[in-house]
Short mmCIF file of C-alpha atoms and ligand atoms in Angstrom, two decimals:
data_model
loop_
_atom_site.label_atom_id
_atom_site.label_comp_id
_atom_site.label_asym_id
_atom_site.label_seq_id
_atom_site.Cartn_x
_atom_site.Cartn_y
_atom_site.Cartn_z
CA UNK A 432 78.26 46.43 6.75
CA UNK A 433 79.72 42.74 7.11
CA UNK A 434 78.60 40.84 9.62
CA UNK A 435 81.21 39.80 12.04
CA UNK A 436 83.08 36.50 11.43
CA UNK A 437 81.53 33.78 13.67
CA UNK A 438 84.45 31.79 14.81
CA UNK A 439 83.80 27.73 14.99
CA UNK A 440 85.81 25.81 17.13
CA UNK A 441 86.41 21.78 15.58
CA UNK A 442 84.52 19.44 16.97
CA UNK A 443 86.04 17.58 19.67
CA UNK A 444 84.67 13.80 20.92
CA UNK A 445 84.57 13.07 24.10
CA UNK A 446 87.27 11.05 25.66
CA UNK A 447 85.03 8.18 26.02
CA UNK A 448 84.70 7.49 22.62
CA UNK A 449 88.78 7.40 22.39
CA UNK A 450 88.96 3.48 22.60
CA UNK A 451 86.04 2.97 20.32
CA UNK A 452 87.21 2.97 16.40
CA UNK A 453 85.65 2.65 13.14
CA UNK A 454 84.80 -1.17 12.96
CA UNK A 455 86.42 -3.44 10.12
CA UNK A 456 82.52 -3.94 9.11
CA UNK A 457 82.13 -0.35 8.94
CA UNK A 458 84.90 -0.28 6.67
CA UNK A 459 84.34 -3.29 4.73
CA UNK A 460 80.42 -2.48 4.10
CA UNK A 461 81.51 1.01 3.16
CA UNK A 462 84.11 -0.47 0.35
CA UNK A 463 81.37 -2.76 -1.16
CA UNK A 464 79.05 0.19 -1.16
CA UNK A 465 81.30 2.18 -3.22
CA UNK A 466 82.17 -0.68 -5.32
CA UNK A 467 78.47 -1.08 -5.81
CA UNK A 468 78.20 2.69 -6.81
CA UNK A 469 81.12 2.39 -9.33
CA UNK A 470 78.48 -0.31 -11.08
CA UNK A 471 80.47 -3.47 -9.70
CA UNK A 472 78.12 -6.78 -8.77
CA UNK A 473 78.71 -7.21 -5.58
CA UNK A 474 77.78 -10.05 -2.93
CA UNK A 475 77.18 -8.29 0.66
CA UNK A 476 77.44 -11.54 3.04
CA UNK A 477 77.14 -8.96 5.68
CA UNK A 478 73.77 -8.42 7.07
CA UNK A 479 73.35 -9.81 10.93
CA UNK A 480 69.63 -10.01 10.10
CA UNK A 481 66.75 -12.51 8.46
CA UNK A 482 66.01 -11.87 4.77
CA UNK A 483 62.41 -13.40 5.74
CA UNK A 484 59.73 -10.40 6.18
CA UNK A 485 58.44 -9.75 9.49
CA UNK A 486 54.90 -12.50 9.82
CA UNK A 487 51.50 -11.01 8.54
CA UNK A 488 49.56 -11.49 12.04
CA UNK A 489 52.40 -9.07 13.53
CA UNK A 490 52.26 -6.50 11.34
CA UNK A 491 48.42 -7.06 11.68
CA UNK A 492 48.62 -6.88 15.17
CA UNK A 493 50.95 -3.45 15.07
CA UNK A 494 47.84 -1.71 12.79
CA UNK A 495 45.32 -2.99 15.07
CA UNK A 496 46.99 -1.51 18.30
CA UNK A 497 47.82 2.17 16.64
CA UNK A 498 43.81 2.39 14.98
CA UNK A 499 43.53 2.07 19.13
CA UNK A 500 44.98 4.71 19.88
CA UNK A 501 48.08 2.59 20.95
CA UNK A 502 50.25 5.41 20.14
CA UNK A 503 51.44 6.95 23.48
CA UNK A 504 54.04 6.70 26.20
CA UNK A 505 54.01 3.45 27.88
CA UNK A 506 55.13 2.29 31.04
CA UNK A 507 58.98 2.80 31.00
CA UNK A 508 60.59 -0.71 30.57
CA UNK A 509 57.49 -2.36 29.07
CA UNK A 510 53.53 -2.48 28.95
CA UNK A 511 52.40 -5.19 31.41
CA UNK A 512 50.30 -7.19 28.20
CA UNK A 513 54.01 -7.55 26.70
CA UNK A 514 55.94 -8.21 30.10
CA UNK A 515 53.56 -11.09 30.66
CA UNK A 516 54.30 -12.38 26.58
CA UNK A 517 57.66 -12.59 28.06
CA UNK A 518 57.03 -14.06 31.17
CA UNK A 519 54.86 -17.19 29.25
CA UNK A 520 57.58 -17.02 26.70
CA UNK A 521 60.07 -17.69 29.43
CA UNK A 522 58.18 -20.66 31.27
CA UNK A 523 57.15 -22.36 27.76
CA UNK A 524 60.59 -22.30 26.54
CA UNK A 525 62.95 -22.07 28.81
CA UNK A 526 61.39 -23.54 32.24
CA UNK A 527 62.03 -20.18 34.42
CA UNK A 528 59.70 -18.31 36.29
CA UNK A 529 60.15 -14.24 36.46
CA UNK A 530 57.31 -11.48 37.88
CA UNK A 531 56.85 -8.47 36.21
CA UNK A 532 59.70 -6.86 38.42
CA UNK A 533 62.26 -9.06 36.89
CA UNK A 534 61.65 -7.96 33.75
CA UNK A 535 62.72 -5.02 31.45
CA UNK A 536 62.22 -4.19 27.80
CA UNK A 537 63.94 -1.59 25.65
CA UNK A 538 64.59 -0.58 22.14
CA UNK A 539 66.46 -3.77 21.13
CA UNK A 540 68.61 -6.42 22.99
CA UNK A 541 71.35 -4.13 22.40
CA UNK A 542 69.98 -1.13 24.77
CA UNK A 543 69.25 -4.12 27.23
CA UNK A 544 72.86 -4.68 27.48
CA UNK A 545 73.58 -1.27 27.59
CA UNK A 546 71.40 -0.38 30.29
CA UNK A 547 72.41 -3.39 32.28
CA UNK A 548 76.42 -2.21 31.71
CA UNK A 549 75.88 1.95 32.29
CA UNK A 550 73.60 0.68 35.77
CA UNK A 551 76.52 -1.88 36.84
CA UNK A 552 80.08 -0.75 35.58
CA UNK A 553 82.31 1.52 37.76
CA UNK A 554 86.11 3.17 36.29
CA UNK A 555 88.07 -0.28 35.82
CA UNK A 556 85.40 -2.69 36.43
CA UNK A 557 86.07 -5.86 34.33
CA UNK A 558 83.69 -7.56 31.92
CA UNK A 559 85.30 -11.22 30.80
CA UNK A 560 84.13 -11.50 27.01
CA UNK A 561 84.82 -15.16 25.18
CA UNK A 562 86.46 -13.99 21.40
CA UNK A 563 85.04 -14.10 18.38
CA UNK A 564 82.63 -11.63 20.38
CA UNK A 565 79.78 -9.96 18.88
CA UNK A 566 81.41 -6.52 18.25
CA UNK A 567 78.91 -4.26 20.45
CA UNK A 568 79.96 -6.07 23.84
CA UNK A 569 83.07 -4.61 24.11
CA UNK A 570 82.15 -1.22 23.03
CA UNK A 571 79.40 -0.81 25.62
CA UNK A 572 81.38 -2.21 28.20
CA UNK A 573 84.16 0.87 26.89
CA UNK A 574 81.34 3.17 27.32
CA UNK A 575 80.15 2.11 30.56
CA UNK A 576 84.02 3.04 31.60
CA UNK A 577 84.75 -0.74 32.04
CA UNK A 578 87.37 -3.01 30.91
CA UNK A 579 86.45 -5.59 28.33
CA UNK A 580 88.58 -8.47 29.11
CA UNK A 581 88.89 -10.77 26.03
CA UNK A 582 89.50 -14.33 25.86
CA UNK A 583 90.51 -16.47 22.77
CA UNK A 584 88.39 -19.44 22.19
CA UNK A 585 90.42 -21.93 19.99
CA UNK A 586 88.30 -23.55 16.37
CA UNK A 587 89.43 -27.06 18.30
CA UNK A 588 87.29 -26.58 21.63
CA UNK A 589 84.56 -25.10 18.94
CA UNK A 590 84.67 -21.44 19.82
CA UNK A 591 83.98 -21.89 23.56
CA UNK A 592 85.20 -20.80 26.76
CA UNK A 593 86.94 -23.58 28.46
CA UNK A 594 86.60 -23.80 32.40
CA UNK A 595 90.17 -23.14 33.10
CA UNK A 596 90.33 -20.14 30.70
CA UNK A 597 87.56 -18.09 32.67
CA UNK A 598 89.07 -19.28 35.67
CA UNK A 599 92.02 -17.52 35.28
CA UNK A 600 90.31 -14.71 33.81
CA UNK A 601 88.74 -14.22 37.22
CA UNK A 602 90.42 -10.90 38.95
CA UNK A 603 88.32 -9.40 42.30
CA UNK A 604 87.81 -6.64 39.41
CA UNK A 605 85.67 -9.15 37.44
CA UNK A 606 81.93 -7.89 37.15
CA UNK A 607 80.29 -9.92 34.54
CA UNK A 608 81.23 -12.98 32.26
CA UNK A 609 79.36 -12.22 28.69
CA UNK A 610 78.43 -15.40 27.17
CA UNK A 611 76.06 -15.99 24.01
CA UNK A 612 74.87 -18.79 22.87
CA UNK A 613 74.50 -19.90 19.41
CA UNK A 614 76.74 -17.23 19.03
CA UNK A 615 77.25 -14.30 16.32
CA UNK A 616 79.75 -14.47 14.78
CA UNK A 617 80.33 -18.18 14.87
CA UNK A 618 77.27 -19.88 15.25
CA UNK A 619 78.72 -21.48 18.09
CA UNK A 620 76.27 -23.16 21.13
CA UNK A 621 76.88 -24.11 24.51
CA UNK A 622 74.73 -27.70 25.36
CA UNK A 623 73.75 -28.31 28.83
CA UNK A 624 77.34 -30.36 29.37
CA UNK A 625 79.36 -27.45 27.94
CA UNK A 626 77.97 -24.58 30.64
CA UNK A 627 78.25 -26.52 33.56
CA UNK A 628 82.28 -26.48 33.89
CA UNK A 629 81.40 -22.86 33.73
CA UNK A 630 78.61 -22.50 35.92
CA UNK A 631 80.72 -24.32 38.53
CA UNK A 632 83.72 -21.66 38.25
CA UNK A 633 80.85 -18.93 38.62
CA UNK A 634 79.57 -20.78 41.74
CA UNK A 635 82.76 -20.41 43.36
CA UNK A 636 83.40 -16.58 42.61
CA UNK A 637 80.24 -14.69 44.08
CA UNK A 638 81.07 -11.71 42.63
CA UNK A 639 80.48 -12.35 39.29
CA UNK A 640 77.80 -11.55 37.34
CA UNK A 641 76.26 -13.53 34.25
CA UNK A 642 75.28 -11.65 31.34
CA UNK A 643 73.53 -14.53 28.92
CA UNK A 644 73.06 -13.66 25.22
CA UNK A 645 69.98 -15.46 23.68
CA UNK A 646 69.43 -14.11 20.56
CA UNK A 647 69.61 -16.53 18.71
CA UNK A 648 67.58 -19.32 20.90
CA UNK A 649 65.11 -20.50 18.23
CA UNK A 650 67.86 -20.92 15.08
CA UNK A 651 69.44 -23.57 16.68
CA UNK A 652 69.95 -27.02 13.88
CA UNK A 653 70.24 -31.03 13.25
CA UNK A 654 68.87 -32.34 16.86
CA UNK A 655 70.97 -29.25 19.25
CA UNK A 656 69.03 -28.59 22.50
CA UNK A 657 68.59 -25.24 23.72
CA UNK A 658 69.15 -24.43 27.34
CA UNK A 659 69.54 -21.46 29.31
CA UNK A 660 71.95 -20.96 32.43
CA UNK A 661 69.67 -19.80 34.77
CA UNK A 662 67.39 -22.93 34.06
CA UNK A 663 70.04 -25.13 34.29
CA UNK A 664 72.12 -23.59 37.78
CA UNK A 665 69.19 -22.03 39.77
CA UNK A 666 71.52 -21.17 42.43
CA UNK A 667 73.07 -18.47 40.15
CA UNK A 668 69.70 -17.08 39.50
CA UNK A 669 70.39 -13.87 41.36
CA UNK A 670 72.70 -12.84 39.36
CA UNK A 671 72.04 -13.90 36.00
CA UNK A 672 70.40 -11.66 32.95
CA UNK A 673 68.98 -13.30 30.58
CA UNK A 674 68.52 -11.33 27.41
CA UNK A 675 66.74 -12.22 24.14
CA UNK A 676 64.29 -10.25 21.84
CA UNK A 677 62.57 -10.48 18.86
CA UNK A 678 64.57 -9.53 15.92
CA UNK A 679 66.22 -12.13 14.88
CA UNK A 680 63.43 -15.23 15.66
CA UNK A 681 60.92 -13.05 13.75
CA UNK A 682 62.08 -11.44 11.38
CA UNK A 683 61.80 -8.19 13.59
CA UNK A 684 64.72 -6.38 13.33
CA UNK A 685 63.28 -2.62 12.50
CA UNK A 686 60.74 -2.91 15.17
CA UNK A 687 63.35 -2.95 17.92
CA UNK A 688 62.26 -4.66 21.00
CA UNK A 689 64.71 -6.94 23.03
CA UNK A 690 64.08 -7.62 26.57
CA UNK A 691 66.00 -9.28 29.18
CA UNK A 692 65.22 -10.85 32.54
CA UNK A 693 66.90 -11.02 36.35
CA UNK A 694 67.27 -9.87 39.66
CA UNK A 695 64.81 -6.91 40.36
CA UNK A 696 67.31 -5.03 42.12
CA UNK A 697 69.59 -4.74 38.47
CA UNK A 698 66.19 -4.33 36.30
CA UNK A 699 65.34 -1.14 38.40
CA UNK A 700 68.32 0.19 37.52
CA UNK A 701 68.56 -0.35 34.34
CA UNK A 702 64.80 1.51 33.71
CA UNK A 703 66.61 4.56 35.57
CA UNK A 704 69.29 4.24 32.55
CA UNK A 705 66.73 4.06 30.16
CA UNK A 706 64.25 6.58 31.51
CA UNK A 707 67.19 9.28 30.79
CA UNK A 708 68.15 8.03 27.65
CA UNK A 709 64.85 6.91 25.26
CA UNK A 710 62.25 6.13 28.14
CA UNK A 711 59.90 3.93 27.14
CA UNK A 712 60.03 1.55 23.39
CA UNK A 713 57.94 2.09 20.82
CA UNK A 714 54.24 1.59 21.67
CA UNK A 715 53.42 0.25 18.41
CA UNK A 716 56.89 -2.51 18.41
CA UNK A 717 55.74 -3.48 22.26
CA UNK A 718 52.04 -4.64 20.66
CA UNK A 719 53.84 -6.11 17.78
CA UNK A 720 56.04 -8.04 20.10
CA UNK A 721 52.95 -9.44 22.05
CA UNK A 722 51.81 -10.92 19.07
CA UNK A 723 54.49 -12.66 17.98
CA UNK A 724 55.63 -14.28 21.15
CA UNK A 725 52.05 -15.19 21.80
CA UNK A 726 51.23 -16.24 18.48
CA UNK A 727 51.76 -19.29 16.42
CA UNK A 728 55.19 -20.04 16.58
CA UNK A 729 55.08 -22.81 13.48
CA UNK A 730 56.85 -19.95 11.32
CA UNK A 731 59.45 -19.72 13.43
CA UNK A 732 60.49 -24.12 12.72
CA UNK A 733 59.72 -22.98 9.37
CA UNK A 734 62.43 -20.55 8.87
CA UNK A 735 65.10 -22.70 10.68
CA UNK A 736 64.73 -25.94 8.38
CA UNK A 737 65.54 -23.14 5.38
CA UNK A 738 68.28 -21.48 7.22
CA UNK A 739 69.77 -25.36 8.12
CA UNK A 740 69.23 -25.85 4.04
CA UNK A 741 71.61 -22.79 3.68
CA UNK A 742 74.48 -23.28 5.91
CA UNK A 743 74.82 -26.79 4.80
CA UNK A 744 75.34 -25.49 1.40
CA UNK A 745 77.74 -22.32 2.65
CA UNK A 746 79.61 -25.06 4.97
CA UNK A 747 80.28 -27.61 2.11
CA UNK A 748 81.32 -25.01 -0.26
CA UNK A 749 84.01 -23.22 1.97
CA UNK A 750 85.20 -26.70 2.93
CA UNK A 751 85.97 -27.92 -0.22
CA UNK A 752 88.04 -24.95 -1.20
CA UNK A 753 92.18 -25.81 -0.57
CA UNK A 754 92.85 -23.73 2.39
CA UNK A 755 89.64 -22.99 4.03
CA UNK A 756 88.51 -24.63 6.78
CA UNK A 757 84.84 -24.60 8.21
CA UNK A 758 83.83 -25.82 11.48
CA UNK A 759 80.26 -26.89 10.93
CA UNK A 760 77.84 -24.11 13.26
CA UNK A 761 75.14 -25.16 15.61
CA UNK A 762 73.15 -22.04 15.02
CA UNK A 763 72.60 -18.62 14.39
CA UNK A 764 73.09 -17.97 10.53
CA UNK A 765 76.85 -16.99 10.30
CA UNK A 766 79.72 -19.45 9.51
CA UNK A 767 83.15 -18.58 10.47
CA UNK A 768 85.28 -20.29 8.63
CA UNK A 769 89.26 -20.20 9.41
CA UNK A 770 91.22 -18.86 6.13
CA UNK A 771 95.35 -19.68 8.11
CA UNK A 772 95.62 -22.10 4.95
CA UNK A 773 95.55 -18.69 2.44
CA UNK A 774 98.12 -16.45 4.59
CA UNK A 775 101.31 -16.07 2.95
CA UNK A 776 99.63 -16.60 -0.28
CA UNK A 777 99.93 -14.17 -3.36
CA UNK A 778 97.21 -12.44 -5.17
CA UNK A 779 97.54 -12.48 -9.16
CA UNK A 780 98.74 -8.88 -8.49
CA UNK A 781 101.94 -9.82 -6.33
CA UNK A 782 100.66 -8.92 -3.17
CA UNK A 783 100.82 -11.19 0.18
CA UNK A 784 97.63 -12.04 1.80
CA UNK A 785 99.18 -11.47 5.28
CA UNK A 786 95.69 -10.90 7.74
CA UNK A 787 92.39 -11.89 7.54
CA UNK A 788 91.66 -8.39 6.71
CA UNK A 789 93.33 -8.27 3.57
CA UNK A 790 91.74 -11.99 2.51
CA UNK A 791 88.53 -10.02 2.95
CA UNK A 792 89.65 -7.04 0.77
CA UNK A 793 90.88 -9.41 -1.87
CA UNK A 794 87.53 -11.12 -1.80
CA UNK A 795 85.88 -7.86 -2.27
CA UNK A 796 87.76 -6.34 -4.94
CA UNK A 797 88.74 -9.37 -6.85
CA UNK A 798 85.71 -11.17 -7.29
CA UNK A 799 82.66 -8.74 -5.76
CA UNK A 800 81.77 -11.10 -2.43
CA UNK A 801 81.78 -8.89 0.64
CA UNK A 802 82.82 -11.14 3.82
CA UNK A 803 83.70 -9.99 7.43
CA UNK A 804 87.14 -10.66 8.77
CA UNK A 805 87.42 -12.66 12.01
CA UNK A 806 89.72 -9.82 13.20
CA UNK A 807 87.00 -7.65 13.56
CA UNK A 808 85.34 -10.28 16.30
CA UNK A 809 88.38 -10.37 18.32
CA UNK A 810 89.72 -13.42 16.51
CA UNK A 811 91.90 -13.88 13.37
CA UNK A 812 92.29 -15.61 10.90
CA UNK A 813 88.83 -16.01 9.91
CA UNK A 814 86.35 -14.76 8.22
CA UNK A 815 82.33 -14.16 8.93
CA UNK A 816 79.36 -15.11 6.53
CA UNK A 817 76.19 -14.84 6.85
CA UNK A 818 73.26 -16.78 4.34
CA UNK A 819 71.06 -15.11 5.97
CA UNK A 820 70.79 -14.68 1.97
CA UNK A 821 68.93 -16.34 -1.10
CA UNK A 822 70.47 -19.81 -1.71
CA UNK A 823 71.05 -18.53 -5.63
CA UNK A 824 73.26 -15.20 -4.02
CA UNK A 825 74.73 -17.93 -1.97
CA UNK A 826 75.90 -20.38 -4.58
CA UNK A 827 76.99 -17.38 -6.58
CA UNK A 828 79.23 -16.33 -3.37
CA UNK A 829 80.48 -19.82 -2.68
CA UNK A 830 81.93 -20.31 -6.31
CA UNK A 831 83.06 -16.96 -6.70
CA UNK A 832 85.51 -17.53 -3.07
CA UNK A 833 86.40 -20.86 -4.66
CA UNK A 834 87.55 -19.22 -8.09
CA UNK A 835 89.47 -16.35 -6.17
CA UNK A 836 91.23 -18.70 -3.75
CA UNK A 837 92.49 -20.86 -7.11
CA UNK A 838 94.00 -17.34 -8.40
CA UNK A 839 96.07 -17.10 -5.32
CA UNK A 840 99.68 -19.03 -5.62
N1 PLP B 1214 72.97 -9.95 20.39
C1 PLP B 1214 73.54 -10.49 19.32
C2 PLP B 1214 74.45 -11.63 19.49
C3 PLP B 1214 73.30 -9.96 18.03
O1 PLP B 1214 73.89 -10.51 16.96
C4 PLP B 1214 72.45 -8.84 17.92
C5 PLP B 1214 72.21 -8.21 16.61
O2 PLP B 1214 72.91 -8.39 15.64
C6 PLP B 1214 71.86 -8.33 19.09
C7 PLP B 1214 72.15 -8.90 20.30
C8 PLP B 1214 70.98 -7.10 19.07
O3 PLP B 1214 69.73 -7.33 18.61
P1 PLP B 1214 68.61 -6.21 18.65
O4 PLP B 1214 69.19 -4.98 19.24
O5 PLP B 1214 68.15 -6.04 17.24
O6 PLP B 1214 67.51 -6.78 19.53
#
């Protein structure tokens, strides 16, 4: 006897997902790897994290909290030991005062502003996003069932929002206004003189929200000052979020701990997001993260002088090649560098670089060096690097661009 045929229907996504593609990095990492597979040498200038290893008293501190037992549920958006890390991180650094209540951690920066967009975002609701964007914002806001409302920032005003651009971005649909500062993927930063047109066009429009993006705080170079919005315009305190996390200043991005602080009212509901979705983060990342926001924080300088050694190097390089043009980043450890000077150009094979896109596939197949396009930040033509990378891989990349520009006529 045969056992009856079991029928399978196809698997079919749910509509939510409709507006959400396969990301140019996505497809650009996946050509490299296959490259990489056929025995090609290729240059990834992809990764959005340190090269550095994670410092020895956190990792020291991680072992010491799990041979205690450390190794349970916690309290859902953060143990208080870690919530008050971030609360002294917040004062030292940044001059603002939160309680315990105004503060939420999760499993990375990126479920922070998930949570904060699944507990705020009704059908339609708008989210203003300044492009090049980090590629996540506008896919959680899709998910949420918002409207990511994008807004070209022009090379010229250095990759940020002008007053009179968010202005008129401003619909009584609005929500939030995104902003991050130094920015992925350009390495952009705001000063204290650049938010305040901003923070004066938020002042007169109540009803929007400000999401603030500070990953990148502490890789910030030459004599840029850090500031925050919410230190700098108390009065929009109440509804500012403020996220940041550990990855990226130490070296932390496997642990995944990001945490974000604001009103008390938005951080309760984001913990009900997150107590349906992964409840509490990792006991053993939360005791990590304690140590290395309360710990010596000379490693952190350290690791900015050598990432300020690198971009100078990636900076000159690209700007001394005929057609590439790079505006000099504040920090973070990308460069995006504007590549209008190669379209219209042909390859040695005939072909007509005619997108950003296709610079980047020329790049990969022609010479091995695996670059994002600016396309796939919500601005083109550009392309991203990031030395988060040895300086040797780096030179390596630099002249192999330079020699695959010169085969283009
Ligand atoms: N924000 C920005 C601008 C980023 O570039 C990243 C990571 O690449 C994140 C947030 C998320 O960081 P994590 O989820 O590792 O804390």
């Amino acid at each position: 006897m045969h056992a009856p045929a079991v029928v399978t229907e196809a698997f079919r996504p749910a509509s939510r997902l409709a507006a959400i593609g396969v990301s140019e990095i996505l497809r650009i990492t996946g050509l490299a790897n296959e490259l990489k597979r056929l025995g090609r040498d290729v240059i990834v200038l992809g990764a959005g994290e340190p090269d550095f290893d994670t410092p020895q008293h956190v990792k020291d501190a991680a072992a010491r909290a799990m041979a205690a037992g450390a190794t349970k549920y916690t309290a859902l958006d953060g143990t208080p030991e870690l919530k008050a890390a971030i609360a002294a991180k917040f004062r030292r650094d940044n001059g603002l005062a939160f309680s315990p209540g105004e503060i939420t951690v999760s499993t990375g920066a990126k479920q922070v502003l998930y949570n904060a967009m699944m507990a705020s975002l009704d059908p339609g609701d708008e989210v203003i996003i300044p492009t090049p964007f980090w590629v996540s914002y506008a896919d959680i806001v899709l998910i949420a069932g918002g409207r990511p409302v994008l807004v070209p920032c022009t090379q010229e005003n250095g990759f940020r929002l002008t007053a009179e651009d968010l202005e008129r971005a401003i619909t009584p649909r609005t929500r939030w206004l995104m902003l991050n500062s130094p920015s992925n993927p350009s390495g952009a930063a705001y000063s204290e003189a650049d938010y305040r047109p901003l923070l004066d066009v938020l002042l007169r429009h109540p009803h929007v929200w400000l999401m603030v993006d500070d990953m990148y705080e502490h890789i910030v170079y030459d004599d840029f000052r850090f500031v925050t919005p919410a230190a700098i315009e108390p009065a929009l305190g109440g509804r500012t979020l403020t996220v940041n996390g550990v990855s990226k200043a130490y070296a932390m991005t496997g642990w995944r701990i990001g945490y974000g602080a604001g009103p008390a009212a938005l951080i309760r509901a984001m913990a009900v997001v997150q107590s349906q979705s992964t409840s509490c983060p990792s006991s053993i990342s939360q005791a990590a993260a304690v140590a290395a926001l309360d710990g010596p924080q000379d490693i952190v300088a350290e690791r900015r002088r050598s990432f300020q050694a690198r971009r100078d190097l990636v900076v000159s390089a690209l700007d001394a090649i005929d057609g590439i043009t790079c505006r000099v980043p504040e920090g973070a450890f990308y460069t995006f560098a504007s590549c209008a000077g190669l379209i219209g150009r042909k390859t040695p094979d005939g072909a007509v670089i005619d997108t950003d896109a296709g610079f980047a596939e020329y790049l990969l197949r022609s010479v091995g060096v695996a670059v994002v396009p600016g396309s796939a930040f919500g601005l083109a033509p550009y392309f991203r690097i990031s030395y988060a990378t040895s300086t040797a891989e780096l030179e390596e990349a630099c002249r192999r661009i330079a020699d695959a520009v010169t085969g283009l006529v």
